[in-house]
Protein backbone atom coordinates (compact mmCIF):
# COMPACT_ATOMS: atom_id res chain seq x y z
CA MET A 1 81.43 82.07 -216.14
CA GLU A 2 81.78 79.45 -219.25
CA THR A 3 82.78 76.04 -218.34
CA ARG A 4 84.59 76.22 -221.14
CA ILE A 5 87.07 78.86 -219.71
CA ILE A 6 86.90 77.25 -215.65
CA ALA A 7 88.45 73.78 -217.81
CA GLU A 8 91.06 75.86 -219.86
CA ARG A 9 92.13 77.90 -216.50
CA LEU A 10 92.11 74.59 -214.84
CA LYS A 11 94.52 72.81 -217.83
CA GLU A 12 96.68 76.21 -217.87
CA ARG A 13 96.64 76.95 -214.35
CA HIS A 14 96.95 73.45 -212.21
CA ASN A 15 97.93 71.02 -215.25
CA ILE A 16 94.35 69.15 -214.92
CA ILE A 17 94.57 67.97 -219.01
CA ASN A 18 91.66 66.25 -219.30
CA LEU A 19 88.17 66.54 -216.55
CA ASN A 20 87.35 63.18 -214.24
CA GLU A 21 84.04 61.74 -214.37
CA MET A 22 83.12 63.55 -211.11
CA GLN A 23 84.19 66.76 -212.80
CA ARG A 24 82.42 66.55 -215.90
CA THR A 25 79.31 65.41 -213.55
CA MET A 26 79.82 68.62 -211.72
CA ALA A 27 80.81 70.91 -214.56
CA ALA A 28 76.85 69.50 -216.73
CA THR A 29 74.90 69.40 -213.75
CA ASP A 30 72.16 72.43 -212.89
CA ALA A 31 71.15 71.44 -209.22
CA ARG A 32 71.15 73.73 -206.68
CA ARG A 33 71.51 71.59 -203.86
CA ILE A 34 74.41 68.93 -204.05
CA ILE A 35 76.52 65.94 -201.44
CA LEU A 36 79.44 65.32 -203.11
CA LEU A 37 80.84 61.83 -202.04
CA SER A 38 84.58 61.36 -202.68
CA PRO A 39 87.86 60.28 -201.31
CA THR A 40 90.68 62.61 -200.60
CA GLY A 41 92.90 62.96 -203.31
CA SER A 42 90.69 62.43 -205.93
CA GLY A 43 90.11 66.12 -207.67
CA LYS A 44 87.65 66.83 -205.52
CA THR A 45 88.49 70.51 -204.99
CA ALA A 46 88.58 70.90 -209.02
CA ALA A 47 84.92 69.29 -209.26
CA PHE A 48 83.07 71.82 -206.58
CA THR A 49 84.92 74.49 -207.93
CA LEU A 50 83.67 74.00 -211.62
CA ARG A 51 80.17 74.10 -209.99
CA LEU A 52 80.53 76.89 -208.06
CA LEU A 53 81.79 79.06 -211.08
CA ARG A 54 79.23 78.55 -213.44
CA PHE A 55 76.64 79.66 -210.25
CA LEU A 56 78.70 82.78 -209.80
CA GLY A 57 77.96 86.08 -212.02
CA PRO A 58 80.79 88.93 -212.26
CA SER A 59 82.26 90.85 -209.15
CA GLU A 60 78.82 92.37 -207.20
CA GLY A 61 81.05 94.39 -204.77
CA LYS A 62 79.90 91.69 -201.39
CA VAL A 63 80.85 88.41 -200.90
CA GLN A 64 79.18 85.88 -203.30
CA ALA A 65 80.16 82.87 -201.98
CA VAL A 66 81.68 81.29 -198.72
CA ILE A 67 83.81 77.72 -198.78
CA MET A 68 84.34 75.93 -194.92
CA ALA A 69 87.12 73.66 -194.46
CA PRO A 70 87.65 72.10 -191.21
CA SER A 71 91.40 72.49 -191.72
CA ARG A 72 93.36 75.48 -192.73
CA GLU A 73 96.05 73.29 -194.18
CA LEU A 74 92.87 72.65 -196.67
CA VAL A 75 91.59 76.12 -196.32
CA ILE A 76 94.73 76.61 -197.97
CA GLN A 77 94.93 74.48 -200.41
CA ILE A 78 91.49 74.86 -201.83
CA ALA A 79 92.05 78.79 -202.09
CA ASP A 80 95.12 78.30 -203.98
CA VAL A 81 93.23 76.02 -206.32
CA VAL A 82 89.70 78.47 -206.92
CA ARG A 83 92.15 81.68 -207.53
CA PRO A 84 93.74 81.45 -210.31
CA VAL A 85 90.53 79.71 -211.74
CA ALA A 86 88.56 82.50 -210.51
CA ALA A 87 90.23 85.09 -212.12
CA GLY A 88 88.21 88.62 -212.08
CA LEU A 89 86.37 87.18 -208.74
CA LYS A 90 88.51 88.59 -205.60
CA THR A 91 89.52 84.63 -203.16
CA VAL A 92 90.94 85.33 -200.22
CA ALA A 93 91.76 82.65 -197.24
CA PHE A 94 90.68 83.48 -193.52
CA TYR A 95 92.25 80.42 -191.35
CA GLY A 96 93.31 80.65 -187.38
CA GLY A 97 98.02 81.59 -187.20
CA HIS A 98 96.83 83.60 -189.69
CA PRO A 99 97.75 87.70 -188.43
CA MET A 100 94.38 88.59 -188.04
CA ALA A 101 95.68 91.91 -189.24
CA GLU A 102 96.05 90.88 -193.02
CA GLU A 103 93.44 88.92 -192.98
CA ILE A 104 91.02 92.80 -192.00
CA SER A 105 93.38 94.53 -194.41
CA SER A 106 92.24 92.26 -197.22
CA LEU A 107 88.64 93.43 -196.54
CA SER A 108 89.47 96.94 -198.08
CA VAL A 109 88.08 96.28 -200.95
CA THR A 110 85.51 93.49 -200.60
CA PRO A 111 86.17 90.22 -201.70
CA ASP A 112 84.30 88.01 -203.92
CA ILE A 113 85.00 84.64 -202.73
CA ILE A 114 85.81 83.62 -199.02
CA VAL A 115 87.93 80.70 -198.10
CA ALA A 116 87.48 79.96 -194.69
CA THR A 117 87.61 77.17 -191.28
CA PRO A 118 84.48 78.19 -189.63
CA GLY A 119 86.16 79.23 -186.09
CA ARG A 120 88.08 82.21 -187.96
CA LEU A 121 85.19 83.27 -190.57
CA LEU A 122 82.51 83.08 -187.22
CA ASP A 123 85.78 85.09 -184.72
CA HIS A 124 85.35 88.08 -188.26
CA LEU A 125 81.87 88.07 -188.01
CA GLN A 126 81.43 88.42 -184.31
CA ARG A 127 83.89 91.58 -185.22
CA HIS A 128 81.87 92.86 -187.85
CA THR A 129 84.84 92.99 -189.93
CA LEU A 130 81.72 91.19 -192.74
CA SER A 131 78.87 90.43 -193.29
CA VAL A 132 77.64 87.29 -195.22
CA GLU A 133 73.53 88.58 -195.17
CA GLY A 134 74.08 88.50 -199.48
CA VAL A 135 76.28 85.00 -199.35
CA ARG A 136 74.42 82.97 -202.50
CA ALA A 137 76.94 79.98 -202.40
CA LEU A 138 78.08 77.96 -199.46
CA VAL A 139 80.28 75.22 -200.01
CA LEU A 140 81.02 73.22 -196.45
CA ASP A 141 84.18 70.55 -197.74
CA GLU A 142 84.72 67.57 -195.66
CA TYR A 143 81.64 67.70 -193.68
CA ASP A 144 82.14 64.43 -191.52
CA LYS A 145 85.88 66.04 -190.50
CA SER A 146 84.61 68.95 -189.81
CA LEU A 147 82.21 67.02 -187.36
CA GLU A 148 84.74 65.11 -185.91
CA LEU A 149 86.66 68.53 -185.23
CA GLY A 150 83.76 69.58 -183.42
CA PHE A 151 82.61 71.86 -185.79
CA TYR A 152 79.06 71.91 -185.98
CA ASP A 153 78.18 75.23 -183.63
CA GLU A 154 80.39 77.24 -185.11
CA MET A 155 79.12 76.24 -188.49
CA LYS A 156 75.08 76.53 -187.52
CA ARG A 157 75.92 79.68 -186.63
CA ILE A 158 77.53 81.38 -189.65
CA VAL A 159 74.41 79.59 -191.61
CA ARG A 160 71.46 81.03 -189.87
CA ARG A 161 73.09 84.22 -190.84
CA MET A 162 73.42 83.58 -194.61
CA THR A 163 69.81 84.24 -194.94
CA ALA A 164 70.15 84.79 -199.32
CA LEU A 165 71.61 81.05 -199.95
CA GLU A 166 70.53 79.94 -203.39
CA LEU A 167 74.01 76.97 -204.40
CA VAL A 168 74.61 74.62 -200.81
CA ILE A 169 77.22 72.09 -201.82
CA LEU A 170 78.51 69.71 -199.21
CA THR A 171 80.95 66.89 -200.02
CA SER A 172 82.39 64.21 -197.42
CA ALA A 173 84.51 61.30 -198.15
CA THR A 174 82.06 58.90 -196.25
CA PRO A 175 77.98 58.84 -196.49
CA LEU A 176 76.21 60.98 -194.13
CA ALA A 177 74.24 59.72 -191.22
CA GLY A 178 71.67 62.18 -191.35
CA MET A 179 71.64 65.94 -192.92
CA PRO A 180 72.62 69.96 -191.56
CA ASP A 181 69.45 70.56 -189.37
CA PHE A 182 71.17 74.17 -190.40
CA LEU A 183 71.03 73.66 -193.62
CA LYS A 184 67.25 73.36 -196.28
CA LEU A 185 68.24 70.50 -197.84
CA ASP A 186 65.24 68.60 -198.85
CA LYS A 187 65.80 66.17 -201.92
CA PRO A 188 69.24 67.12 -202.91
CA GLU A 189 71.57 65.65 -205.24
CA VAL A 190 73.88 63.13 -204.69
CA PHE A 191 77.06 62.15 -206.52
CA ASP A 192 78.69 58.99 -205.32
CA PHE A 193 82.14 58.71 -206.15
CA THR A 194 83.51 56.67 -203.40
CA ALA A 195 82.33 53.01 -204.94
CA GLY A 196 85.03 51.22 -205.45
CA LYS A 197 87.53 52.88 -204.45
CA PRO A 198 90.63 52.28 -204.05
CA ALA A 199 90.64 49.73 -206.71
CA ALA A 200 90.36 45.86 -205.76
CA GLY A 201 93.62 44.72 -204.89
CA ARG A 202 95.71 47.47 -205.23
CA LEU A 203 95.31 48.00 -201.93
CA GLN A 204 96.98 45.42 -199.80
CA THR A 205 96.68 45.86 -195.47
CA VAL A 206 99.32 43.72 -194.07
CA ARG A 207 100.32 42.70 -190.05
CA VAL A 208 103.36 42.59 -189.08
CA ASP A 209 104.18 41.20 -185.54
CA SER A 210 106.37 42.94 -183.09
CA PRO A 211 107.39 40.72 -180.64
CA GLU A 212 107.90 44.17 -177.99
CA ARG A 213 105.28 45.87 -176.22
CA ASP A 214 107.46 48.81 -177.53
CA LYS A 215 107.44 49.13 -181.44
CA LEU A 216 110.46 50.85 -182.86
CA ALA A 217 112.96 48.16 -183.23
CA THR A 218 109.88 46.81 -185.52
CA LEU A 219 109.14 50.17 -186.98
CA GLU A 220 113.08 50.72 -187.72
CA GLU A 221 113.11 47.07 -189.14
CA LEU A 222 110.02 47.19 -191.57
CA LEU A 223 111.31 50.57 -192.91
CA ARG A 224 114.67 49.44 -193.62
CA SER A 225 112.95 46.10 -195.66
CA LEU A 226 110.49 48.55 -198.59
CA ASP A 227 111.56 49.13 -201.48
CA ASN A 228 112.36 52.98 -202.31
CA GLY A 229 109.71 55.42 -202.00
CA ARG A 230 107.32 57.23 -199.47
CA ALA A 231 105.71 56.29 -196.15
CA ILE A 232 103.85 58.12 -193.62
CA VAL A 233 103.85 56.63 -190.13
CA PHE A 234 100.40 57.40 -188.32
CA VAL A 235 100.91 57.58 -184.13
CA ASN A 236 97.70 58.74 -182.20
CA HIS A 237 99.34 61.55 -179.75
CA ARG A 238 101.99 64.55 -180.17
CA GLU A 239 104.34 62.98 -177.76
CA SER A 240 104.62 59.81 -179.43
CA ALA A 241 104.87 61.70 -183.00
CA GLU A 242 108.47 63.43 -181.76
CA ARG A 243 109.81 60.15 -180.08
CA VAL A 244 109.32 58.63 -182.94
CA TYR A 245 110.35 61.18 -184.92
CA GLU A 246 113.72 61.40 -182.52
CA ALA A 247 114.20 57.97 -182.80
CA LEU A 248 114.15 57.17 -186.58
CA LYS A 249 116.54 60.70 -186.89
CA ARG A 250 118.86 58.66 -184.74
CA GLU A 251 119.01 55.96 -186.70
CA GLY A 252 119.88 57.83 -189.59
CA LEU A 253 116.39 57.38 -191.47
CA PRO A 254 115.05 60.59 -194.12
CA VAL A 255 112.16 61.69 -191.59
CA GLY A 256 110.23 64.52 -191.09
CA LEU A 257 107.55 65.27 -188.58
CA TYR A 258 103.68 66.39 -188.52
CA HIS A 259 101.27 67.18 -185.60
CA GLY A 260 98.74 69.93 -184.70
CA GLY A 261 101.57 71.41 -182.15
CA LEU A 262 103.71 72.41 -184.79
CA GLU A 263 103.18 76.63 -186.15
CA GLN A 264 101.76 75.96 -189.72
CA ARG A 265 104.62 77.35 -191.41
CA GLU A 266 106.65 74.62 -190.44
CA ARG A 267 103.87 71.78 -191.08
CA LYS A 268 103.61 73.15 -195.05
CA LEU A 269 107.43 72.77 -194.72
CA ALA A 270 106.89 68.73 -193.42
CA VAL A 271 104.34 67.93 -196.64
CA ASP A 272 106.47 70.15 -199.08
CA LEU A 273 109.58 67.69 -198.52
CA LEU A 274 107.97 64.96 -198.09
CA ASN A 275 106.67 65.70 -201.71
CA ASN A 276 109.36 66.38 -203.29
CA GLY A 277 112.06 63.14 -201.98
CA THR A 278 113.37 65.08 -199.32
CA THR A 279 112.09 62.79 -196.39
CA PRO A 280 110.01 60.73 -198.13
CA ILE A 281 109.48 59.07 -194.70
CA LEU A 282 106.89 61.82 -192.43
CA VAL A 283 105.22 60.54 -188.74
CA SER A 284 102.58 62.31 -188.23
CA THR A 285 99.57 62.13 -186.07
CA ASP A 286 95.76 61.17 -187.92
CA LEU A 287 95.36 64.87 -187.86
CA GLY A 288 98.03 64.45 -191.12
CA ALA A 289 95.64 61.61 -192.46
CA ARG A 290 92.79 63.61 -194.30
CA GLY A 291 92.61 66.84 -196.60
CA LEU A 292 96.25 67.38 -197.14
CA ASP A 293 97.88 67.66 -200.69
CA ILE A 294 100.29 64.97 -200.48
CA ASP A 295 101.22 63.12 -203.68
CA ASP A 296 100.90 59.12 -203.96
CA VAL A 297 102.75 57.38 -201.07
CA ASN A 298 103.64 53.79 -201.43
CA TYR A 299 103.00 52.96 -197.69
CA VAL A 300 101.18 54.18 -194.69
CA ILE A 301 102.61 52.08 -191.25
CA HIS A 302 100.26 52.49 -188.19
CA TYR A 303 102.39 52.55 -185.31
CA HIS A 304 99.10 52.61 -183.57
CA LEU A 305 95.97 51.65 -184.46
CA PRO A 306 93.18 53.93 -185.39
CA ARG A 307 91.55 55.23 -183.03
CA ARG A 308 87.70 54.87 -185.30
CA LEU A 309 86.71 53.21 -188.36
CA LYS A 310 85.62 57.09 -189.95
CA ALA A 311 89.27 58.28 -189.27
CA GLY A 312 89.89 57.45 -192.92
CA PRO A 313 87.61 56.18 -196.37
CA THR A 314 89.42 53.10 -195.43
CA ALA A 315 88.96 50.83 -192.58
CA THR A 316 92.59 51.14 -192.33
CA GLY A 317 92.71 54.52 -191.19
CA ALA A 318 94.53 55.89 -193.98
CA PRO A 319 95.12 54.96 -197.39
CA PRO A 320 97.47 56.28 -199.70
CA ARG A 321 96.26 59.35 -202.16
CA MET A 322 94.12 57.39 -204.12
CA GLY A 323 94.82 56.06 -207.48
CA ALA A 324 98.61 54.69 -206.09
CA ASP A 325 99.49 51.12 -205.65
CA GLY A 326 100.65 50.83 -201.76
CA THR A 327 100.46 48.84 -199.24
CA VAL A 328 98.74 49.72 -194.88
CA PHE A 329 101.39 48.01 -192.42
CA SER A 330 99.42 47.71 -188.74
CA ILE A 331 101.87 46.90 -186.01
CA ILE A 332 101.21 44.63 -183.55
CA SER A 333 102.24 44.34 -180.25
CA GLU A 334 101.66 41.39 -178.27
CA GLY A 335 98.57 41.10 -176.60
CA GLU A 336 96.68 44.28 -178.26
CA ASN A 337 93.34 44.59 -178.21
CA ILE A 338 92.47 45.03 -181.69
CA PRO A 339 89.14 46.96 -182.88
CA GLU A 340 87.07 45.24 -185.28
CA TYR A 341 87.00 47.37 -187.57
CA VAL A 342 90.81 46.64 -188.17
CA GLY A 343 91.69 43.95 -190.53
CA TRP A 344 94.47 42.71 -193.01
CA GLN A 345 95.02 40.29 -195.93
CA ARG A 346 98.36 38.32 -194.65
CA LEU A 347 100.62 38.59 -192.06
CA TYR A 348 104.31 40.41 -193.10
CA GLN A 349 107.57 39.82 -190.62
CA PRO A 350 110.41 41.59 -191.86
CA LYS A 351 114.05 40.06 -191.54
CA SER A 352 115.98 41.77 -194.12
CA VAL A 353 117.33 44.60 -195.66
CA SER A 354 115.67 45.85 -198.66
CA ALA A 355 118.76 45.90 -201.77
CA ASP A 356 116.53 48.98 -203.02
CA PRO A 357 115.91 50.95 -199.53
CA ILE A 358 113.94 54.34 -198.87
CA ARG A 359 116.60 56.98 -199.06
CA SER A 360 116.84 60.88 -200.14
CA ASP A 361 118.56 61.54 -203.22
CA VAL A 362 117.41 64.83 -202.67
CA ALA A 363 118.59 68.20 -201.11
CA THR A 364 116.00 70.99 -200.25
CA ILE A 365 117.53 75.02 -200.85
CA TYR A 366 115.53 77.95 -199.46
CA ILE A 367 115.55 81.32 -201.20
CA ASN A 368 114.00 84.38 -198.93
CA ALA A 369 112.33 85.79 -201.68
CA GLY A 370 108.72 84.78 -203.88
CA LYS A 371 105.51 86.08 -205.12
CA LYS A 372 105.41 89.08 -202.88
CA GLU A 373 108.98 90.05 -204.46
CA LYS A 374 108.16 89.98 -208.35
CA ILE A 375 109.51 85.90 -208.23
CA SER A 376 108.23 82.86 -210.12
CA ARG A 377 108.98 79.32 -210.19
CA GLY A 378 110.78 80.34 -214.27
CA ASP A 379 112.91 83.05 -212.35
CA ILE A 380 113.93 80.42 -210.14
CA ALA A 381 114.36 77.72 -212.65
CA GLY A 382 116.45 79.88 -214.79
CA TYR A 383 119.05 81.25 -212.33
CA LEU A 384 119.92 77.36 -211.09
CA MET A 385 120.63 76.87 -214.59
CA LYS A 386 122.16 79.45 -215.63
CA ALA A 387 124.04 80.83 -212.47
CA GLY A 388 124.66 77.27 -210.85
CA GLY A 389 124.87 75.95 -214.01
CA LEU A 390 121.97 73.09 -213.01
CA ARG A 391 120.20 70.70 -216.42
CA PRO A 392 116.73 71.23 -217.15
CA ASP A 393 116.71 67.62 -215.33
CA GLN A 394 118.02 68.70 -212.16
CA VAL A 395 116.00 70.95 -211.24
CA GLY A 396 113.31 69.35 -209.21
CA LYS A 397 109.69 70.93 -207.87
CA ILE A 398 109.52 74.63 -206.50
CA ILE A 399 106.98 75.21 -204.09
CA LEU A 400 106.83 79.21 -204.34
CA ASP A 401 105.23 80.96 -201.20
CA ASP A 402 104.80 85.39 -200.63
CA HIS A 403 108.30 85.89 -199.47
CA SER A 404 109.65 82.64 -199.96
CA ALA A 405 110.70 79.74 -201.91
CA ILE A 406 111.74 76.26 -201.69
CA VAL A 407 113.59 73.92 -205.02
CA ALA A 408 114.74 70.50 -204.83
CA VAL A 409 117.55 69.56 -206.43
CA PRO A 410 120.30 66.54 -206.32
CA ARG A 411 121.86 65.57 -203.36
CA ASP A 412 125.28 65.12 -205.61
CA VAL A 413 125.06 68.84 -207.54
CA LEU A 414 125.67 69.90 -204.08
CA ASP A 415 129.17 69.19 -203.57
CA GLY A 416 132.09 71.09 -205.15
CA GLU A 417 135.77 69.65 -206.23
CA ALA A 418 139.24 70.32 -205.67
CA ASP A 419 138.79 72.86 -208.44
CA ALA A 420 135.06 73.59 -208.56
CA PRO A 421 132.87 75.21 -205.79
CA GLY A 422 129.56 73.75 -204.95
CA LEU A 423 126.05 74.66 -206.00
CA LEU A 424 125.26 77.32 -203.43
CA GLU A 425 128.71 78.86 -203.81
CA ARG A 426 127.82 79.28 -207.22
CA LEU A 427 124.96 80.46 -206.95
CA ALA A 428 125.84 82.89 -203.79
CA PRO A 429 127.52 85.84 -205.90
CA CYS A 430 124.41 85.85 -208.41
CA LYS A 431 121.19 87.97 -207.95
CA LEU A 432 118.09 86.17 -208.39
CA LYS A 433 115.70 88.63 -211.35
CA ASN A 434 118.40 91.87 -209.64
CA THR A 435 117.66 90.63 -206.61
CA ARG A 436 119.80 90.15 -204.09
CA VAL A 437 119.06 86.63 -202.36
CA ARG A 438 119.43 84.08 -199.54
CA LEU A 439 120.35 80.61 -200.21
CA SER A 440 119.95 77.91 -197.11
CA LEU A 441 120.28 74.07 -197.21
CA LEU A 442 117.26 72.65 -195.20
CA ARG A 443 118.22 69.30 -192.91
């Protein structure tokens, strides 16, 4: 596929108006063995998509390319980028928690591109539901994270079956100590875009001392002292995440929860509500530190110190989205052991409530119809404006799934007045694109 066509589709489908330096580099290179070093959030998926689609030919009735990623969220995110750009090539996504029957059904017509977690792809190979012997292109995305999560053996067993590989792209957020011994990566072309990111002086690292071993009171004081924006609070255990989330919720803070014990749909919703402003505070285990589609974050707060240096691209463990101004806070209790790799630029002790505190001015409406019902974002926006009486600037971010959709609206449009119904009451009797739908407010 021509670079011009791929770039046009990235612009049309993903609003990537101008390719960044990394994407231009990947669009121009003809290297067949590539190591791409790049921070999370830098446009890496679009970059390797450019090189991959330039290499692939038209549909051949067999699997041409495999993209492996360490988490289901990242698999879904990659597939959502690749699928609309790779028109004419069938792209499927395989991951744990997705019904196996649906995945097998999707193989009735052989896909050209498979995006999968290593464990789920190996499951398919062991079931003999697909073959990868003819695969010509392989992308191992977030390879360093895959190693951390213990996927080395699965990746090795899968790649050994790929006897026809011509193009190999390996991406990582950190330089690699050694090359995978199951890949023929002699003298690979290394493109390193990690240097100098994030920009010096834009990311502040701050220590906050807690007078008590239990840091909850200090965390609440810190959050209330910050100006309005998005914040992620990182903890090291699911139980701690639940406890911190419940405590902040009791105090009336707009907070969401993300950890590996939740269902995939719950985790996705938590990220969506963070991004659209409904719950601008997210409590997360370090599972949420990498690979998620999170918009600019103003504050990262380590309730627990990061357990290891390579948990994220900087010594703080997990910075805001690359390119955004932000502050990383580490809450330290008396007597706490501080690893050598954790540091800060200054101390801060919250003493007052911000005049413009973190808050939610946005509510999210759930609609029980989506892409499979032939509903588009434009249909939903038109429905809210025509039937609900909203102005275009009052229709927020719309996220469309197979059988549902969510849309952000200002909280102040929900309630009606004495002689006028509220937004949900106005919408309820009206059809969305000739479809009767149920609406509810997500709380």
